[in-house]
Structures are given as structure tokens and as C-alpha cells.
PDB file of C-alpha atoms and ligand atoms in Angstrom:
ATOM      1  CA  MET C   8     103.036 128.163  86.218  1.00 78.00           C
ATOM      2  CA  SER C   9     106.464 126.874  86.502  1.00 94.00           C
ATOM      3  CA  GLU C  10     106.974 123.374  85.398  1.00 97.00           C
ATOM      4  CA  ILE C  11     106.246 120.331  87.337  1.00 98.00           C
ATOM      5  CA  VAL C  12     108.612 117.064  86.910  1.00 98.00           C
ATOM      6  CA  LEU C  13     108.181 114.099  88.809  1.00 98.00           C
ATOM      7  CA  THR C  14     111.083 111.988  88.461  1.00 98.00           C
ATOM      8  CA  THR C  15     111.469 108.053  89.756  1.00 98.00           C
ATOM      9  CA  PHE C  16     113.205 105.056  88.788  1.00 98.00           C
ATOM     10  CA  ASP C  17     113.337 103.862  84.845  1.00 97.00           C
ATOM     11  CA  TRP C  18     112.962 100.163  85.642  1.00 97.00           C
ATOM     12  CA  VAL C  19     112.668  98.641  89.507  1.00 98.00           C
ATOM     13  CA  PRO C  20     112.257  94.882  89.622  1.00 96.00           C
ATOM     14  CA  GLU C  21     108.270  93.279  88.573  1.00 96.00           C
ATOM     15  CA  MET C  22     107.895  92.994  93.479  1.00 93.00           C
ATOM     16  CA  PRO C  23     107.498  96.791  94.137  1.00 96.00           C
ATOM     17  CA  ARG C  24     105.358  97.448  91.463  1.00 98.00           C
ATOM     18  CA  GLY C  25     102.754 100.050  92.001  1.00 98.00           C
ATOM     19  CA  TYR C  26     104.231 100.165  95.283  1.00 98.00           C
ATOM     20  CA  VAL C  27     106.353 102.623  94.057  1.00 98.00           C
ATOM     21  CA  ARG C  28     106.252 106.364  96.565  1.00 98.00           C
ATOM     22  CA  ASP C  29     106.520 107.951  93.290  1.00 98.00           C
ATOM     23  CA  LEU C  30     102.371 105.984  92.777  1.00 98.00           C
ATOM     24  CA  ARG C  31     101.964 109.289  96.108  1.00 98.00           C
ATOM     25  CA  VAL C  32     102.673 111.880  94.056  1.00 98.00           C
ATOM     26  CA  ARG C  33     101.291 110.833  91.223  1.00 98.00           C
ATOM     27  CA  TRP C  34      97.521 109.991  92.350  1.00 98.00           C
ATOM     28  CA  ALA C  35      98.098 114.232  93.938  1.00 98.00           C
ATOM     29  CA  LEU C  36      98.614 115.083  90.699  1.00 98.00           C
ATOM     30  CA  GLU C  37      95.960 113.336  89.339  1.00 98.00           C
ATOM     31  CA  GLU C  38      93.486 114.162  91.714  1.00 98.00           C
ATOM     32  CA  ALA C  39      94.228 118.080  91.249  1.00 98.00           C
ATOM     33  CA  ALA C  40      94.450 118.222  87.655  1.00 98.00           C
ATOM     34  CA  LEU C  41      98.128 119.890  87.937  1.00 98.00           C
ATOM     35  CA  ALA C  42     100.205 119.195  84.334  1.00 98.00           C
ATOM     36  CA  TYR C  43     103.345 117.056  85.349  1.00 98.00           C
ATOM     37  CA  ARG C  44     105.672 115.575  83.578  1.00 97.00           C
ATOM     38  CA  VAL C  45     106.963 112.005  84.881  1.00 98.00           C
ATOM     39  CA  GLU C  46     111.330 111.721  84.161  1.00 98.00           C
ATOM     40  CA  SER C  47     114.105 108.936  84.779  1.00 97.00           C
ATOM     41  CA  THR C  48     116.202 108.553  86.847  1.00 98.00           C
ATOM     42  CA  PRO C  49     118.613 104.863  86.653  1.00 97.00           C
ATOM     43  CA  PHE C  50     117.407 102.465  88.916  1.00 97.00           C
ATOM     44  CA  ARG C  51     120.884 100.237  89.385  1.00 96.00           C
ATOM     45  CA  ASP C  52     123.152 103.659  88.515  1.00 95.00           C
ATOM     46  CA  ARG C  53     122.677 106.268  90.589  1.00 97.00           C
ATOM     47  CA  GLY C  54     125.178 109.132  89.927  1.00 95.00           C
ATOM     48  CA  PRO C  55     126.176 111.884  91.642  1.00 97.00           C
ATOM     49  CA  ASP C  56     123.086 114.323  89.878  1.00 97.00           C
ATOM     50  CA  HIS C  57     120.106 111.626  91.325  1.00 98.00           C
ATOM     51  CA  PHE C  58     122.099 112.338  95.016  1.00 98.00           C
ATOM     52  CA  ALA C  59     122.524 115.904  94.104  1.00 98.00           C
ATOM     53  CA  HIS C  60     118.379 115.581  94.382  1.00 98.00           C
ATOM     54  CA  GLN C  61     117.745 112.799  96.092  1.00 98.00           C
ATOM     55  CA  PRO C  62     120.462 112.587  99.190  1.00 98.00           C
ATOM     56  CA  PHE C  63     119.352 108.673  99.898  1.00 98.00           C
ATOM     57  CA  GLY C  64     119.953 108.187  96.023  1.00 98.00           C
ATOM     58  CA  GLN C  65     116.074 107.269  96.538  1.00 98.00           C
ATOM     59  CA  ALA C  66     112.733 108.177  94.394  1.00 98.00           C
ATOM     60  CA  PRO C  67     110.557 110.151  93.539  1.00 98.00           C
ATOM     61  CA  TRP C  68     111.855 114.094  93.844  1.00 98.00           C
ATOM     62  CA  LEU C  69     109.673 116.464  92.167  1.00 98.00           C
ATOM     63  CA  THR C  70     110.993 119.802  90.207  1.00 98.00           C
ATOM     64  CA  HIS C  71     108.851 123.306  89.992  1.00 98.00           C
ATOM     65  CA  GLY C  72     110.265 125.238  88.923  1.00 95.00           C
ATOM     66  CA  ASP C  73     113.531 126.407  90.570  1.00 96.00           C
ATOM     67  CA  LEU C  74     113.114 124.016  93.735  1.00 98.00           C
ATOM     68  CA  SER C  75     113.855 120.688  93.929  1.00 98.00           C
ATOM     69  CA  ILE C  76     111.729 118.210  96.858  1.00 98.00           C
ATOM     70  CA  PHE C  77     112.383 114.807  98.661  1.00 98.00           C
ATOM     71  CA  GLU C  78     111.151 112.935 100.681  1.00 98.00           C
ATOM     72  CA  SER C  79     107.006 112.221  99.071  1.00 98.00           C
ATOM     73  CA  GLY C  80     105.507 113.924 102.231  1.00 98.00           C
ATOM     74  CA  ALA C  81     107.199 117.284 101.506  1.00 98.00           C
ATOM     75  CA  ILE C  82     106.705 116.701  98.246  1.00 98.00           C
ATOM     76  CA  LEU C  83     102.605 115.798  99.076  1.00 98.00           C
ATOM     77  CA  LEU C  84     102.663 119.352 101.579  1.00 98.00           C
ATOM     78  CA  HIS C  85     104.136 121.012  98.200  1.00 98.00           C
ATOM     79  CA  LEU C  86     100.876 120.298  95.936  1.00 98.00           C
ATOM     80  CA  GLY C  87      98.585 120.276  98.715  1.00 97.00           C
ATOM     81  CA  GLU C  88      99.937 124.756  98.601  1.00 96.00           C
ATOM     82  CA  LEU C  89      98.461 124.516  95.216  1.00 97.00           C
ATOM     83  CA  SER C  90      95.003 122.844  95.033  1.00 96.00           C
ATOM     84  CA  ASP C  91      92.125 122.854  98.078  1.00 94.00           C
ATOM     85  CA  LYS C  92      91.748 119.550  96.229  1.00 97.00           C
ATOM     86  CA  LEU C  93      94.923 117.801  98.083  1.00 98.00           C
ATOM     87  CA  MET C  94      94.545 120.092 101.568  1.00 97.00           C
ATOM     88  CA  PRO C  95      91.201 121.835 103.095  1.00 96.00           C
ATOM     89  CA  ALA C  96      91.207 125.989 102.711  1.00 94.00           C
ATOM     90  CA  ASP C  97      90.032 126.554 106.548  1.00 96.00           C
ATOM     91  CA  ARG C  98      92.460 126.917 109.307  1.00 96.00           C
ATOM     92  CA  ARG C  99      91.772 123.741 111.687  1.00 97.00           C
ATOM     93  CA  GLY C 100      91.027 121.102 107.828  1.00 97.00           C
ATOM     94  CA  ARG C 101      94.264 121.988 106.803  1.00 97.00           C
ATOM     95  CA  SER C 102      96.345 121.688 110.681  1.00 98.00           C
ATOM     96  CA  ASP C 103      94.261 118.179 110.618  1.00 98.00           C
ATOM     97  CA  ALA C 104      95.469 117.097 107.136  1.00 98.00           C
ATOM     98  CA  LYS C 105      99.153 118.160 108.169  1.00 98.00           C
ATOM     99  CA  GLU C 106      99.055 116.570 111.057  1.00 98.00           C
ATOM    100  CA  TRP C 107      97.899 112.978 109.845  1.00 98.00           C
ATOM    101  CA  LEU C 108     100.095 113.614 106.938  1.00 98.00           C
ATOM    102  CA  PHE C 109     102.693 112.826 109.620  1.00 98.00           C
ATOM    103  CA  ALA C 110     100.944 110.539 111.367  1.00 98.00           C
ATOM    104  CA  ALA C 111     100.928 107.894 107.991  1.00 98.00           C
ATOM    105  CA  LEU C 112     104.499 108.662 108.173  1.00 98.00           C
ATOM    106  CA  ALA C 113     105.856 109.388 111.695  1.00 98.00           C
ATOM    107  CA  SER C 114     103.928 106.810 113.069  1.00 98.00           C
ATOM    108  CA  VAL C 115     101.716 104.433 110.542  1.00 98.00           C
ATOM    109  CA  GLU C 116     105.054 103.502 107.882  1.00 98.00           C
ATOM    110  CA  ALA C 117     106.896 103.513 110.398  1.00 98.00           C
ATOM    111  CA  ALA C 118     105.108 100.385 111.967  1.00 97.00           C
ATOM    112  CA  SER C 119     104.449  98.873 108.338  1.00 98.00           C
ATOM    113  CA  GLN C 120     107.662  98.908 107.087  1.00 96.00           C
ATOM    114  CA  PRO C 121     109.955  96.793 109.112  1.00 94.00           C
ATOM    115  CA  TRP C 122     106.552  94.688 109.087  1.00 95.00           C
ATOM    116  CA  SER C 123     107.119  94.533 105.551  1.00 94.00           C
ATOM    117  CA  PHE C 124     110.367  93.559 105.199  1.00 91.00           C
ATOM    118  CA  PHE C 125     109.709  90.334 107.219  1.00 88.00           C
ATOM    119  CA  MET C 126     106.375  89.873 104.936  1.00 89.00           C
ATOM    120  CA  PHE C 127     108.861  90.771 101.941  1.00 87.00           C
ATOM    121  CA  SER C 128     111.522  87.941 103.293  1.00 86.00           C
ATOM    122  CA  GLY C 129     108.539  85.242 103.614  1.00 80.00           C
ATOM    123  CA  ASP C 130     109.678  84.948 107.151  1.00 75.00           C
ATOM    124  CA  THR C 131     106.943  83.555 108.876  1.00 73.00           C
ATOM    125  CA  GLY C 132     108.837  82.594 112.195  1.00 75.00           C
ATOM    126  CA  GLU C 133     107.346  82.697 115.460  1.00 81.00           C
ATOM    127  CA  THR C 134     110.561  84.476 116.502  1.00 86.00           C
ATOM    128  CA  PRO C 135     110.696  86.757 119.366  1.00 88.00           C
ATOM    129  CA  MET C 136     111.483  90.570 116.603  1.00 87.00           C
ATOM    130  CA  ARG C 137     108.770  88.969 114.122  1.00 87.00           C
ATOM    131  CA  LYS C 138     105.919  89.227 117.090  1.00 89.00           C
ATOM    132  CA  PHE C 139     107.121  92.433 118.261  1.00 92.00           C
ATOM    133  CA  PHE C 140     107.099  94.144 114.755  1.00 92.00           C
ATOM    134  CA  ASP C 141     103.006  92.114 114.331  1.00 94.00           C
ATOM    135  CA  ASP C 142     102.106  93.704 118.106  1.00 95.00           C
ATOM    136  CA  PHE C 143     103.803  97.232 116.944  1.00 97.00           C
ATOM    137  CA  LEU C 144     101.542  97.567 114.110  1.00 97.00           C
ATOM    138  CA  TYR C 145      98.579  95.312 115.140  1.00 97.00           C
ATOM    139  CA  GLN C 146      98.261  96.805 118.393  1.00 97.00           C
ATOM    140  CA  HIS C 147      99.959 100.089 118.647  1.00 98.00           C
ATOM    141  CA  ARG C 148      99.144 100.999 115.494  1.00 98.00           C
ATOM    142  CA  LEU C 149      95.771  99.528 113.392  1.00 98.00           C
ATOM    143  CA  LYS C 150      94.033  99.141 116.472  1.00 98.00           C
ATOM    144  CA  HIS C 151      93.861 102.444 117.092  1.00 98.00           C
ATOM    145  CA  MET C 152      93.360 103.255 113.230  1.00 98.00           C
ATOM    146  CA  GLU C 153      90.087 100.928 113.350  1.00 98.00           C
ATOM    147  CA  THR C 154      89.307 103.799 116.282  1.00 98.00           C
ATOM    148  CA  VAL C 155      89.529 106.517 114.146  1.00 98.00           C
ATOM    149  CA  LEU C 156      88.233 105.454 110.560  1.00 98.00           C
ATOM    150  CA  ASP C 157      84.859 103.686 112.282  1.00 96.00           C
ATOM    151  CA  GLY C 158      83.029 105.939 110.595  1.00 89.00           C
ATOM    152  CA  SER C 159      85.661 108.696 108.959  1.00 95.00           C
ATOM    153  CA  GLU C 160      85.350 108.436 105.280  1.00 97.00           C
ATOM    154  CA  TRP C 161      88.443 110.939 105.339  1.00 98.00           C
ATOM    155  CA  LEU C 162      91.404 111.647 107.775  1.00 98.00           C
ATOM    156  CA  ALA C 163      90.738 115.465 107.090  1.00 97.00           C
ATOM    157  CA  GLY C 164      87.160 115.860 107.170  1.00 95.00           C
ATOM    158  CA  THR C 165      86.841 115.714 102.494  1.00 97.00           C
ATOM    159  CA  PHE C 166      89.583 114.147 100.982  1.00 98.00           C
ATOM    160  CA  SER C 167      93.364 115.270 101.393  1.00 98.00           C
ATOM    161  CA  VAL C 168      97.044 114.758 100.476  1.00 98.00           C
ATOM    162  CA  ALA C 169      97.109 113.002 104.199  1.00 98.00           C
ATOM    163  CA  ASP C 170      94.694 110.292 102.711  1.00 98.00           C
ATOM    164  CA  ILE C 171      96.808 109.823  99.636  1.00 98.00           C
ATOM    165  CA  LEU C 172      99.569 109.303 102.553  1.00 98.00           C
ATOM    166  CA  MET C 173      97.484 106.673 104.530  1.00 98.00           C
ATOM    167  CA  ALA C 174      96.091 104.968 102.317  1.00 98.00           C
ATOM    168  CA  ASP C 175      99.367 103.990 100.506  1.00 98.00           C
ATOM    169  CA  VAL C 176     100.918 103.265 103.757  1.00 98.00           C
ATOM    170  CA  LEU C 177      97.782 100.712 104.392  1.00 98.00           C
ATOM    171  CA  ARG C 178      97.904  99.502 100.823  1.00 98.00           C
ATOM    172  CA  LEU C 179     100.818  97.339 101.697  1.00 97.00           C
ATOM    173  CA  VAL C 180      99.732  96.366 104.735  1.00 98.00           C
ATOM    174  CA  ASP C 181      96.493  94.978 103.136  1.00 98.00           C
ATOM    175  CA  ARG C 182      98.562  93.340  99.901  1.00 96.00           C
ATOM    176  CA  PHE C 183      99.784  91.265 103.285  1.00 94.00           C
ATOM    177  CA  ASP C 184      96.722  90.285 103.947  1.00 95.00           C
ATOM    178  CA  GLY C 185      97.858  92.851 107.431  1.00 96.00           C
ATOM    179  CA  LEU C 186      93.849  94.421 107.460  1.00 98.00           C
ATOM    180  CA  ALA C 187      92.031  91.254 108.000  1.00 97.00           C
ATOM    181  CA  LYS C 188      91.158  92.456 111.156  1.00 97.00           C
ATOM    182  CA  PHE C 189      90.948  95.670 110.732  1.00 98.00           C
ATOM    183  CA  PRO C 190      87.991  96.065 108.211  1.00 98.00           C
ATOM    184  CA  SER C 191      87.220  99.658 108.768  1.00 98.00           C
ATOM    185  CA  CYS C 192      90.723 100.585 107.286  1.00 98.00           C
ATOM    186  CA  ARG C 193      90.543  98.171 105.020  1.00 98.00           C
ATOM    187  CA  ALA C 194      87.176  99.420 103.475  1.00 98.00           C
ATOM    188  CA  TYR C 195      88.955 102.902 103.442  1.00 98.00           C
ATOM    189  CA  VAL C 196      92.135 101.485 101.742  1.00 98.00           C
ATOM    190  CA  ALA C 197      88.997 100.172  99.081  1.00 98.00           C
ATOM    191  CA  ARG C 198      87.575 103.694  98.991  1.00 98.00           C
ATOM    192  CA  ALA C 199      90.655 105.843  98.214  1.00 98.00           C
ATOM    193  CA  THR C 200      92.058 103.261  95.851  1.00 98.00           C
ATOM    194  CA  ALA C 201      88.202 103.072  93.860  1.00 98.00           C
ATOM    195  CA  ARG C 202      89.117 107.054  92.788  1.00 98.00           C
ATOM    196  CA  PRO C 203      89.785 107.499  89.258  1.00 98.00           C
ATOM    197  CA  ALA C 204      93.325 109.551  90.494  1.00 98.00           C
ATOM    198  CA  PHE C 205      94.666 106.270  91.744  1.00 98.00           C
ATOM    199  CA  VAL C 206      93.766 103.815  89.140  1.00 98.00           C
ATOM    200  CA  LYS C 207      95.157 106.473  86.955  1.00 98.00           C
ATOM    201  CA  ALA C 208      98.521 107.077  88.880  1.00 98.00           C
ATOM    202  CA  TYR C 209      98.263 103.165  89.512  1.00 98.00           C
ATOM    203  CA  ASP C 210      98.325 102.118  85.379  1.00 98.00           C
ATOM    204  CA  ASP C 211     100.572 104.987  84.345  1.00 98.00           C
ATOM    205  CA  GLN C 212     103.162 103.454  87.176  1.00 98.00           C
ATOM    206  CA  LEU C 213     102.749 100.307  85.779  1.00 98.00           C
ATOM    207  CA  ALA C 214     103.308 101.468  82.461  1.00 98.00           C
ATOM    208  CA  HIS C 215     106.604 103.685  83.104  1.00 98.00           C
ATOM    209  CA  PHE C 216     108.290 100.689  84.391  1.00 98.00           C
ATOM    210  CA  ALA C 217     106.915  98.286  82.122  1.00 97.00           C
ATOM    211  CA  ALA C 218     107.850 100.101  79.673  1.00 96.00           C
ATOM    212  CA  ALA C 219     110.924  99.479  80.581  1.00 92.00           C
ATOM    213  CA  ASP C 220     111.236  95.967  80.196  1.00 89.00           C
TER     214      ASP C 220
HETATM  215  N1  GSH I 330     111.017 108.827 103.280  1.00 64.94           N
HETATM  216  C1  GSH I 330     111.050 108.834 101.033  1.00 64.94           C
HETATM  217  C2  GSH I 330     111.348 107.092 101.378  1.00 64.94           C
HETATM  218  C3  GSH I 330     111.486 107.359  99.499  1.00 64.94           C
HETATM  219  C4  GSH I 330     111.801 105.036  99.066  1.00 64.94           C
HETATM  220  O1  GSH I 330     112.073 104.430  99.805  1.00 64.94           O
HETATM  221  N2  GSH I 330     112.331 104.490  98.081  1.00 64.94           N
HETATM  222  C5  GSH I 330     112.350 103.473  97.227  1.00 64.94           C
HETATM  223  C6  GSH I 330     110.964 103.305  95.734  1.00 64.94           C
HETATM  224  S1  GSH I 330     109.521 103.679  97.131  1.00 64.94           S
HETATM  225  C7  GSH I 330     113.621 103.682  97.203  1.00 64.94           C
HETATM  226  O2  GSH I 330     114.138 104.287  96.424  1.00 64.94           O
HETATM  227  N3  GSH I 330     114.100 102.256  97.207  1.00 64.94           N
HETATM  228  C8  GSH I 330     115.642 102.378  96.947  1.00 64.94           C
HETATM  229  C9  GSH I 330     116.409 102.369  97.490  1.00 64.94           C
HETATM  230  O3  GSH I 330     116.107 102.909  99.001  1.00 64.94           O
HETATM  231  O4  GSH I 330     117.807 102.316  96.861  1.00 64.94           O
HETATM  232  C10 GSH I 330     110.210 109.471 101.047  1.00 64.94           C
HETATM  233  O5  GSH I 330     108.536 108.992 101.289  1.00 64.94           O
HETATM  234  O6  GSH I 330     110.009 109.628  99.232  1.00 64.94           O
END
């Protein structure tokens, strides 16, 4: 098989460490036991080569032979095609994994990301905007995820790339105690992050950034 190379920043500040999206890709690669190499791109000085791979100047991207792929969801879909440890083998299971992968990004992360900006900023004010984003996340997304995850171990029957994305999205909410009223979501994050592949990916990301300090 052609070489797989994951590119992430050479360094990031302390706050996002352990949550940089290359972790999703590391996690998938570890789950599937695919051989890969990690390369760095400068965080502070993002040049044309970076934008040629990732048009928004973000991380991560993945190269696999002559393919270069950005967007963590697209990367995970690509990896899902390479291993049945990442995507169920049957047609219905694959369809379920794909819809949940998109749901993690387009429905749940779309609500959790603006909410997390308030949390990162330390804004605890009871402003209408803050209330809007609290309601959007809690009432319109997590309440429904709680129903889905109550009694389901994994989103597509067996563990898949959909769980990597959904658990990673929910993990950031949990960081700010946003899952306190959603015990099934919290148990799902705990179950997913107890997997050896997550632990390895997490430790490797921390070591990668620490090496640049
Ligand atoms: N939708 C993109 C988001 C990528 C993203 O937000 N990456 C962050 C690191 S986790 C980043 O590059 N931040 C720096 C920036 O946006 O300038 C994906 O899922 O790959």
C-alpha cells in the first residue's frame, strides 16, 4: 500500500492540546493498525505549500500515495474505505456509519463549536447569545443524542469512524462539563476514550506538541 502521511501543526498553545483534530486521524489509523508517518507544518508561518493542501490554512491533512485530503471527516471516510475496523462491512452498516459521521460534523459539532468558543473565552454572562447557543446545543442536539445513545453502544452497530468523530466532538463538550445532564452521552465518551487506540493517539499528540516547546 502507498505511504500514509498525516500532517499537523509543529506546535500549538497549551489550551487546544489533546483536542487538535489530527487526533481523530491518529485514532482511526491506530484502530485500523495502518502504518503511517506524522509530519509537521508551521503553526505560526503558514506558507503556500500548507494552503495547497488545506485551503483554510488549518490542520490536519492526509496524503496517501498521490491523494491529498483535507477535512477530518473526509479523511476518516477515506480511511473507513481501507479497513472494516473503521466501517461495517454490510451495506446498511456502512450507510449508517456515513450518516452519523456527517451528523457528528454538520449537526452536533455545528452546535458545539460556537458553544465552545464561549467556554474558551470564559464568558459566563447570561447574554441572549449565550442562552441561544446553550439551548441550541442542549435542547436541540444533546437531548436527542442522549436518546440515541441510551442503550446503543456504537452508532452504526459496531465501532466505526462515526464514533471517532462523534466521541471527539462530545469530548470537547465534556471538557467544559456540558454533558453533566446527559449521562448516556458521557458514558459513550468514556467508553470511546478508554479504547487503547484513543489513548495512544492522545498520548502521541501531546508528545508531538511537547517536543516543540
Ligand atoms: N473542519 C476542519 C477544521 C479543522 C480545524 O479547525 N483545525 C484547527 C485545529 S483543530 C486549526 O487548524 N486551527 C487553526 C486555524 O483555524 O487557524 C476539519 O475538521 O478538519
